[in-house]
Amino acid sequence: MTTPGGTRVRVVHERDVPAADAWLDPVERKTLAGLHVPKRRADWLRGRWAAKRAVAHWARLGESPSDLARVGIRPAPDGAPEAFVDDRPGPVLSISHSGPWAAAAVAPRGPLGCDLEEVRPLDDATVDLFFTEAERAEMRREAAGSARDQRTILLWSAKESALKALRAGLRRDTREVEASTGREAEAGWGSLRVRDDADGRVFEGWWRNLDGLVLTVVEGCAPSRRE
Ligand SMILES: CC(C)(COP(=O)(O)OP(=O)(O)OC[C@H]1O[C@@H](n2cnc3c(N)ncnc32)[C@H](O)[C@@H]1OP(=O)(O)O)[C@@H](O)C(=O)NCCC(=O)NCCS
């Protein structure tokens, strides 16, 4: 699928990941051999399966194991994934896993962040700890129950996407980035914004509901609007 801003996103399920590892390159096979915790191993594999196919599509490669093995995904020192095709830098890439699902977004340039979350209730203490007052007000505009759960997870996911675009992740306080949803909607996507309190930059992106999952993509940054 493609966001209205042109970012391509691949969403995969664990049942689609091949049992054989011919689609991994030698460095990735070595990494996999060192992953002993079953959940981490499964998450990593699913994320690589989504990412390598997204990058292969970007590079106009096929999806055979030998084509996918030409795509290398390497973690940068900060943990952000970086894509290579035949050892040359590829597109900007972001990866997320959630339950049996994974998503990978690719774009020609950053900032880019994507996040996939299963819709679930968050308790009040968690909401108070991680969200700003404005975000809590946006949640309260929805009726308690599934609509509010979805709005809460959507705002959380938008914050995670922005923190990935910043390459900081949860090293930053999640209340330093404030998410809101916009009125714009296009082909099943809704617009979102995330403002970084540190410098007033506003990230822009899109979200969509995928049958109990929320996908968010932050794919650009408007000029600073600090008052
Ligand atoms: C980025 C972060 C918020 C993702 O949280 P998560 O609950 O694992 O969520 P997701 O499944 O959506 O995302 C995981 C992916 O985020 C990406 N990622 C990790 N660190 C990232 C960073 N600094 N910037 C951008 N993307 C990052 C990776 O691709 C990772 O998947 P992979 O390791 O299989 O390649 C979290 O990993 C984080 O805060 N990392 C930085 C701090 C850190 O390194 N902590 C060590 C672990 S406690």
PDB file of C-alpha atoms in Angstrom, residues 31-224:
ATOM      1  CA  THR A  31      22.575 -12.267  13.143  1.00  0.00           C
ATOM      2  CA  LEU A  32      19.689 -14.751  13.093  1.00  0.00           C
ATOM      3  CA  ALA A  33      21.932 -17.513  14.458  1.00  0.00           C
ATOM      4  CA  GLY A  34      22.636 -15.260  17.456  1.00  0.00           C
ATOM      5  CA  LEU A  35      18.955 -14.601  18.239  1.00  0.00           C
ATOM      6  CA  HIS A  36      17.929 -17.206  20.802  1.00  0.00           C
ATOM      7  CA  VAL A  37      14.780 -15.706  22.366  1.00  0.00           C
ATOM      8  CA  PRO A  38      11.893 -17.089  20.247  1.00  0.00           C
ATOM      9  CA  LYS A  39       9.823 -13.856  20.292  1.00  0.00           C
ATOM     10  CA  ARG A  40      12.769 -11.656  19.288  1.00  0.00           C
ATOM     11  CA  ARG A  41      13.757 -14.135  16.584  1.00  0.00           C
ATOM     12  CA  ALA A  42      10.214 -14.206  15.169  1.00  0.00           C
ATOM     13  CA  ASP A  43       9.852 -10.393  15.354  1.00  0.00           C
ATOM     14  CA  TRP A  44      13.220  -9.864  13.679  1.00  0.00           C
ATOM     15  CA  LEU A  45      12.462 -12.342  10.880  1.00  0.00           C
ATOM     16  CA  ARG A  46       9.021 -10.854  10.205  1.00  0.00           C
ATOM     17  CA  GLY A  47      10.442  -7.324  10.136  1.00  0.00           C
ATOM     18  CA  ARG A  48      13.208  -8.381   7.723  1.00  0.00           C
ATOM     19  CA  TRP A  49      10.685 -10.186   5.512  1.00  0.00           C
ATOM     20  CA  ALA A  50       8.578  -7.015   5.238  1.00  0.00           C
ATOM     21  CA  ALA A  51      11.613  -4.737   4.838  1.00  0.00           C
ATOM     22  CA  LYS A  52      13.504  -6.749   2.230  1.00  0.00           C
ATOM     23  CA  ARG A  53      10.410  -7.089   0.059  1.00  0.00           C
ATOM     24  CA  ALA A  54       9.665  -3.355   0.359  1.00  0.00           C
ATOM     25  CA  VAL A  55      13.251  -2.464  -0.572  1.00  0.00           C
ATOM     26  CA  ALA A  56      13.328  -5.043  -3.413  1.00  0.00           C
ATOM     27  CA  HIS A  57      10.208  -3.429  -4.877  1.00  0.00           C
ATOM     28  CA  TRP A  58      11.845   0.022  -4.593  1.00  0.00           C
ATOM     29  CA  ALA A  59      14.967  -1.306  -6.369  1.00  0.00           C
ATOM     30  CA  ARG A  60      12.824  -3.019  -9.060  1.00  0.00           C
ATOM     31  CA  LEU A  61      14.125  -6.442  -8.059  1.00  0.00           C
ATOM     32  CA  GLY A  62      11.951  -9.540  -7.987  1.00  0.00           C
ATOM     33  CA  GLU A  63      11.004 -11.405  -4.826  1.00  0.00           C
ATOM     34  CA  SER A  64      12.944 -14.623  -5.376  1.00  0.00           C
ATOM     35  CA  PRO A  65      15.248 -15.654  -2.505  1.00  0.00           C
ATOM     36  CA  SER A  66      18.295 -14.662  -4.572  1.00  0.00           C
ATOM     37  CA  ASP A  67      16.831 -11.202  -5.315  1.00  0.00           C
ATOM     38  CA  LEU A  68      15.945 -10.665  -1.653  1.00  0.00           C
ATOM     39  CA  ALA A  69      19.447 -11.773  -0.582  1.00  0.00           C
ATOM     40  CA  ARG A  70      20.814  -8.793  -2.590  1.00  0.00           C
ATOM     41  CA  VAL A  71      19.006  -6.521  -0.137  1.00  0.00           C
ATOM     42  CA  GLY A  72      20.788  -6.056   3.179  1.00  0.00           C
ATOM     43  CA  ILE A  73      19.123  -4.549   6.233  1.00  0.00           C
ATOM     44  CA  ARG A  74      21.576  -3.386   8.893  1.00  0.00           C
ATOM     45  CA  PRO A  75      20.926  -1.678  12.218  1.00  0.00           C
ATOM     46  CA  ALA A  76      22.687   1.663  12.659  1.00  0.00           C
ATOM     47  CA  PRO A  77      24.319   2.214  16.072  1.00  0.00           C
ATOM     48  CA  ASP A  78      21.112   3.933  17.282  1.00  0.00           C
ATOM     49  CA  GLY A  79      19.026   0.872  16.303  1.00  0.00           C
ATOM     50  CA  ALA A  80      17.384   2.405  13.214  1.00  0.00           C
ATOM     51  CA  PRO A  81      17.354   0.036  10.225  1.00  0.00           C
ATOM     52  CA  GLU A  82      19.336   0.970   7.105  1.00  0.00           C
ATOM     53  CA  ALA A  83      18.804  -0.608   3.695  1.00  0.00           C
ATOM     54  CA  PHE A  84      21.419  -1.596   1.125  1.00  0.00           C
ATOM     55  CA  VAL A  85      21.059  -3.077  -2.352  1.00  0.00           C
ATOM     56  CA  ASP A  86      24.144  -4.932  -3.602  1.00  0.00           C
ATOM     57  CA  ASP A  87      25.992  -3.207  -0.716  1.00  0.00           C
ATOM     58  CA  ARG A  88      25.038   0.271  -1.972  1.00  0.00           C
ATOM     59  CA  PRO A  89      22.778   2.535   0.162  1.00  0.00           C
ATOM     60  CA  GLY A  90      19.098   2.012  -0.628  1.00  0.00           C
ATOM     61  CA  PRO A  91      15.979   3.966   0.379  1.00  0.00           C
ATOM     62  CA  VAL A  92      15.194   5.270   3.848  1.00  0.00           C
ATOM     63  CA  LEU A  93      13.487   2.499   5.811  1.00  0.00           C
ATOM     64  CA  SER A  94      11.437   2.067   8.972  1.00  0.00           C
ATOM     65  CA  ILE A  95      10.271  -1.215  10.551  1.00  0.00           C
ATOM     66  CA  SER A  96       7.638  -2.163  13.150  1.00  0.00           C
ATOM     67  CA  HIS A  97       6.357  -5.440  14.591  1.00  0.00           C
ATOM     68  CA  SER A  98       3.108  -6.075  16.429  1.00  0.00           C
ATOM     69  CA  GLY A  99       1.728  -9.486  17.409  1.00  0.00           C
ATOM     70  CA  PRO A 100       2.016 -11.756  14.353  1.00  0.00           C
ATOM     71  CA  TRP A 101       2.329  -8.743  12.024  1.00  0.00           C
ATOM     72  CA  ALA A 102       5.177  -6.546  10.790  1.00  0.00           C
ATOM     73  CA  ALA A 103       5.299  -3.426   8.640  1.00  0.00           C
ATOM     74  CA  ALA A 104       8.090  -1.781   6.688  1.00  0.00           C
ATOM     75  CA  ALA A 105       7.946   1.663   5.086  1.00  0.00           C
ATOM     76  CA  VAL A 106      10.358   2.923   2.429  1.00  0.00           C
ATOM     77  CA  ALA A 107      10.793   6.399   0.981  1.00  0.00           C
ATOM     78  CA  PRO A 108      13.477   8.114  -1.095  1.00  0.00           C
ATOM     79  CA  ARG A 109      14.309  10.473   1.780  1.00  0.00           C
ATOM     80  CA  GLY A 110      13.620  10.987   5.460  1.00  0.00           C
ATOM     81  CA  PRO A 111      12.446  11.818   7.943  1.00  0.00           C
ATOM     82  CA  LEU A 112      10.552   8.523   7.986  1.00  0.00           C
ATOM     83  CA  GLY A 113       9.024   6.450  10.761  1.00  0.00           C
ATOM     84  CA  CYS A 114       6.352   3.770  10.782  1.00  0.00           C
ATOM     85  CA  ASP A 115       4.579   1.952  13.574  1.00  0.00           C
ATOM     86  CA  LEU A 116       2.015  -0.822  13.794  1.00  0.00           C
ATOM     87  CA  GLU A 117      -0.038  -1.370  16.963  1.00  0.00           C
ATOM     88  CA  GLU A 118      -2.846  -3.724  17.929  1.00  0.00           C
ATOM     89  CA  VAL A 119      -5.830  -1.745  19.239  1.00  0.00           C
ATOM     90  CA  ARG A 120      -6.210  -2.461  22.954  1.00  0.00           C
ATOM     91  CA  PRO A 121      -7.246  -0.545  26.041  1.00  0.00           C
ATOM     92  CA  LEU A 122      -4.518   1.329  27.934  1.00  0.00           C
ATOM     93  CA  ASP A 123      -5.063   1.904  31.644  1.00  0.00           C
ATOM     94  CA  ASP A 124      -5.350   5.421  33.078  1.00  0.00           C
ATOM     95  CA  ALA A 125      -1.932   5.315  34.774  1.00  0.00           C
ATOM     96  CA  THR A 126      -0.239   4.497  31.446  1.00  0.00           C
ATOM     97  CA  VAL A 127      -2.163   7.223  29.665  1.00  0.00           C
ATOM     98  CA  ASP A 128      -1.194   9.778  32.339  1.00  0.00           C
ATOM     99  CA  LEU A 129       2.446   8.719  32.151  1.00  0.00           C
ATOM    100  CA  PHE A 130       2.973   8.803  28.396  1.00  0.00           C
ATOM    101  CA  PHE A 131       0.546  11.352  26.897  1.00  0.00           C
ATOM    102  CA  THR A 132       0.246  15.145  27.006  1.00  0.00           C
ATOM    103  CA  GLU A 133      -2.856  16.966  28.226  1.00  0.00           C
ATOM    104  CA  ALA A 134      -3.845  17.892  24.649  1.00  0.00           C
ATOM    105  CA  GLU A 135      -3.595  14.235  23.593  1.00  0.00           C
ATOM    106  CA  ARG A 136      -5.727  13.150  26.555  1.00  0.00           C
ATOM    107  CA  ALA A 137      -8.310  15.765  25.551  1.00  0.00           C
ATOM    108  CA  GLU A 138      -8.377  14.347  22.010  1.00  0.00           C
ATOM    109  CA  MET A 139      -8.976  10.842  23.441  1.00  0.00           C
ATOM    110  CA  ARG A 140     -11.815  12.098  25.656  1.00  0.00           C
ATOM    111  CA  ARG A 141     -13.658  13.438  22.617  1.00  0.00           C
ATOM    112  CA  GLU A 142     -14.345   9.770  21.708  1.00  0.00           C
ATOM    113  CA  ALA A 143     -16.964   7.718  23.575  1.00  0.00           C
ATOM    114  CA  ALA A 144     -15.384   5.388  26.156  1.00  0.00           C
ATOM    115  CA  GLY A 145     -14.864   1.931  24.668  1.00  0.00           C
ATOM    116  CA  SER A 146     -13.494   0.821  21.326  1.00  0.00           C
ATOM    117  CA  ALA A 147     -13.553   4.289  19.702  1.00  0.00           C
ATOM    118  CA  ARG A 148     -11.495   5.775  22.541  1.00  0.00           C
ATOM    119  CA  ASP A 149      -9.152   2.744  22.574  1.00  0.00           C
ATOM    120  CA  GLN A 150      -8.489   3.213  18.882  1.00  0.00           C
ATOM    121  CA  ARG A 151      -7.845   6.958  19.244  1.00  0.00           C
ATOM    122  CA  THR A 152      -5.473   6.306  22.168  1.00  0.00           C
ATOM    123  CA  ILE A 153      -3.467   3.672  20.277  1.00  0.00           C
ATOM    124  CA  LEU A 154      -3.450   5.853  17.173  1.00  0.00           C
ATOM    125  CA  LEU A 155      -1.927   8.776  19.108  1.00  0.00           C
ATOM    126  CA  TRP A 156       0.585   6.416  20.738  1.00  0.00           C
ATOM    127  CA  SER A 157       1.559   4.959  17.379  1.00  0.00           C
ATOM    128  CA  ALA A 158       1.939   8.431  15.824  1.00  0.00           C
ATOM    129  CA  LYS A 159       4.314   9.364  18.663  1.00  0.00           C
ATOM    130  CA  GLU A 160       6.340   6.164  18.122  1.00  0.00           C
ATOM    131  CA  SER A 161       6.535   6.851  14.384  1.00  0.00           C
ATOM    132  CA  ALA A 162       7.821  10.374  15.053  1.00  0.00           C
ATOM    133  CA  LEU A 163      10.351   9.090  17.610  1.00  0.00           C
ATOM    134  CA  LYS A 164      11.597   6.636  14.983  1.00  0.00           C
ATOM    135  CA  ALA A 165      11.787   9.432  12.384  1.00  0.00           C
ATOM    136  CA  LEU A 166      13.912  11.307  14.952  1.00  0.00           C
ATOM    137  CA  ARG A 167      15.949   8.077  15.394  1.00  0.00           C
ATOM    138  CA  ALA A 168      15.586   8.510  19.144  1.00  0.00           C
ATOM    139  CA  GLY A 169      12.907   5.956  20.056  1.00  0.00           C
ATOM    140  CA  LEU A 170      12.053   5.766  23.736  1.00  0.00           C
ATOM    141  CA  ARG A 171      15.321   7.462  24.698  1.00  0.00           C
ATOM    142  CA  ARG A 172      13.113  10.590  24.506  1.00  0.00           C
ATOM    143  CA  ASP A 173      10.249  11.314  26.929  1.00  0.00           C
ATOM    144  CA  THR A 174       7.096  10.483  24.959  1.00  0.00           C
ATOM    145  CA  ARG A 175       5.445  13.670  26.294  1.00  0.00           C
ATOM    146  CA  GLU A 176       8.010  15.780  24.418  1.00  0.00           C
ATOM    147  CA  VAL A 177       6.311  14.857  21.141  1.00  0.00           C
ATOM    148  CA  GLU A 178       2.637  15.735  20.838  1.00  0.00           C
ATOM    149  CA  ALA A 179       0.442  13.925  18.319  1.00  0.00           C
ATOM    150  CA  SER A 180      -2.872  15.037  16.862  1.00  0.00           C
ATOM    151  CA  THR A 181      -5.038  13.816  14.038  1.00  0.00           C
ATOM    152  CA  GLY A 182      -6.176  16.043  11.186  1.00  0.00           C
ATOM    153  CA  ARG A 183      -9.386  16.271   9.179  1.00  0.00           C
ATOM    154  CA  GLU A 184      -7.795  15.334   5.900  1.00  0.00           C
ATOM    155  CA  ALA A 185      -8.626  11.852   4.623  1.00  0.00           C
ATOM    156  CA  GLU A 186      -7.683  10.144   1.385  1.00  0.00           C
ATOM    157  CA  ALA A 187      -8.257   6.588   0.156  1.00  0.00           C
ATOM    158  CA  GLY A 188      -8.658   5.116   3.635  1.00  0.00           C
ATOM    159  CA  TRP A 189      -5.829   7.178   5.147  1.00  0.00           C
ATOM    160  CA  GLY A 190      -6.300   9.921   7.755  1.00  0.00           C
ATOM    161  CA  SER A 191      -3.773  12.680   8.312  1.00  0.00           C
ATOM    162  CA  LEU A 192      -1.739  13.173  11.483  1.00  0.00           C
ATOM    163  CA  ARG A 193       0.772  15.624  12.911  1.00  0.00           C
ATOM    164  CA  VAL A 194       3.377  15.272  15.630  1.00  0.00           C
ATOM    165  CA  ARG A 195       5.022  18.350  17.117  1.00  0.00           C
ATOM    166  CA  ASP A 196       8.496  17.999  18.639  1.00  0.00           C
ATOM    167  CA  ASP A 197       8.664  20.179  21.719  1.00  0.00           C
ATOM    168  CA  ALA A 198      12.461  20.311  21.575  1.00  0.00           C
ATOM    169  CA  ASP A 199      12.574  22.541  18.484  1.00  0.00           C
ATOM    170  CA  GLY A 200       8.963  23.128  17.402  1.00  0.00           C
ATOM    171  CA  ARG A 201       9.280  21.015  14.268  1.00  0.00           C
ATOM    172  CA  VAL A 202       6.031  19.469  13.072  1.00  0.00           C
ATOM    173  CA  PHE A 203       6.134  16.000  11.504  1.00  0.00           C
ATOM    174  CA  GLU A 204       3.355  15.097   9.120  1.00  0.00           C
ATOM    175  CA  GLY A 205       2.010  11.712   8.202  1.00  0.00           C
ATOM    176  CA  TRP A 206      -0.874   9.345   7.749  1.00  0.00           C
ATOM    177  CA  TRP A 207      -2.690   6.575   9.557  1.00  0.00           C
ATOM    178  CA  ARG A 208      -5.095   3.805   8.726  1.00  0.00           C
ATOM    179  CA  ASN A 209      -7.043   1.096  10.474  1.00  0.00           C
ATOM    180  CA  LEU A 210      -6.217  -2.443   9.332  1.00  0.00           C
ATOM    181  CA  ASP A 211      -8.795  -4.702  10.983  1.00  0.00           C
ATOM    182  CA  GLY A 212      -7.889  -4.232  14.635  1.00  0.00           C
ATOM    183  CA  LEU A 213      -4.432  -2.817  13.901  1.00  0.00           C
ATOM    184  CA  VAL A 214      -3.439   0.814  13.568  1.00  0.00           C
ATOM    185  CA  LEU A 215      -0.666   1.725  11.119  1.00  0.00           C
ATOM    186  CA  THR A 216       0.950   5.158  11.285  1.00  0.00           C
ATOM    187  CA  VAL A 217       3.574   6.662   9.000  1.00  0.00           C
ATOM    188  CA  VAL A 218       5.473   9.893   9.614  1.00  0.00           C
ATOM    189  CA  GLU A 219       6.934  10.908   6.296  1.00  0.00           C
ATOM    190  CA  GLY A 220       7.843  14.555   6.323  1.00  0.00           C
ATOM    191  CA  CYS A 221       8.477  17.594   8.371  1.00  0.00           C
ATOM    192  CA  ALA A 222       6.925  21.041   8.016  1.00  0.00           C
ATOM    193  CA  PRO A 223       9.054  24.078   8.833  1.00  0.00           C
ATOM    194  CA  SER A 224       9.289  24.969  12.522  1.00  0.00           C
TER     195      SER A 224
END
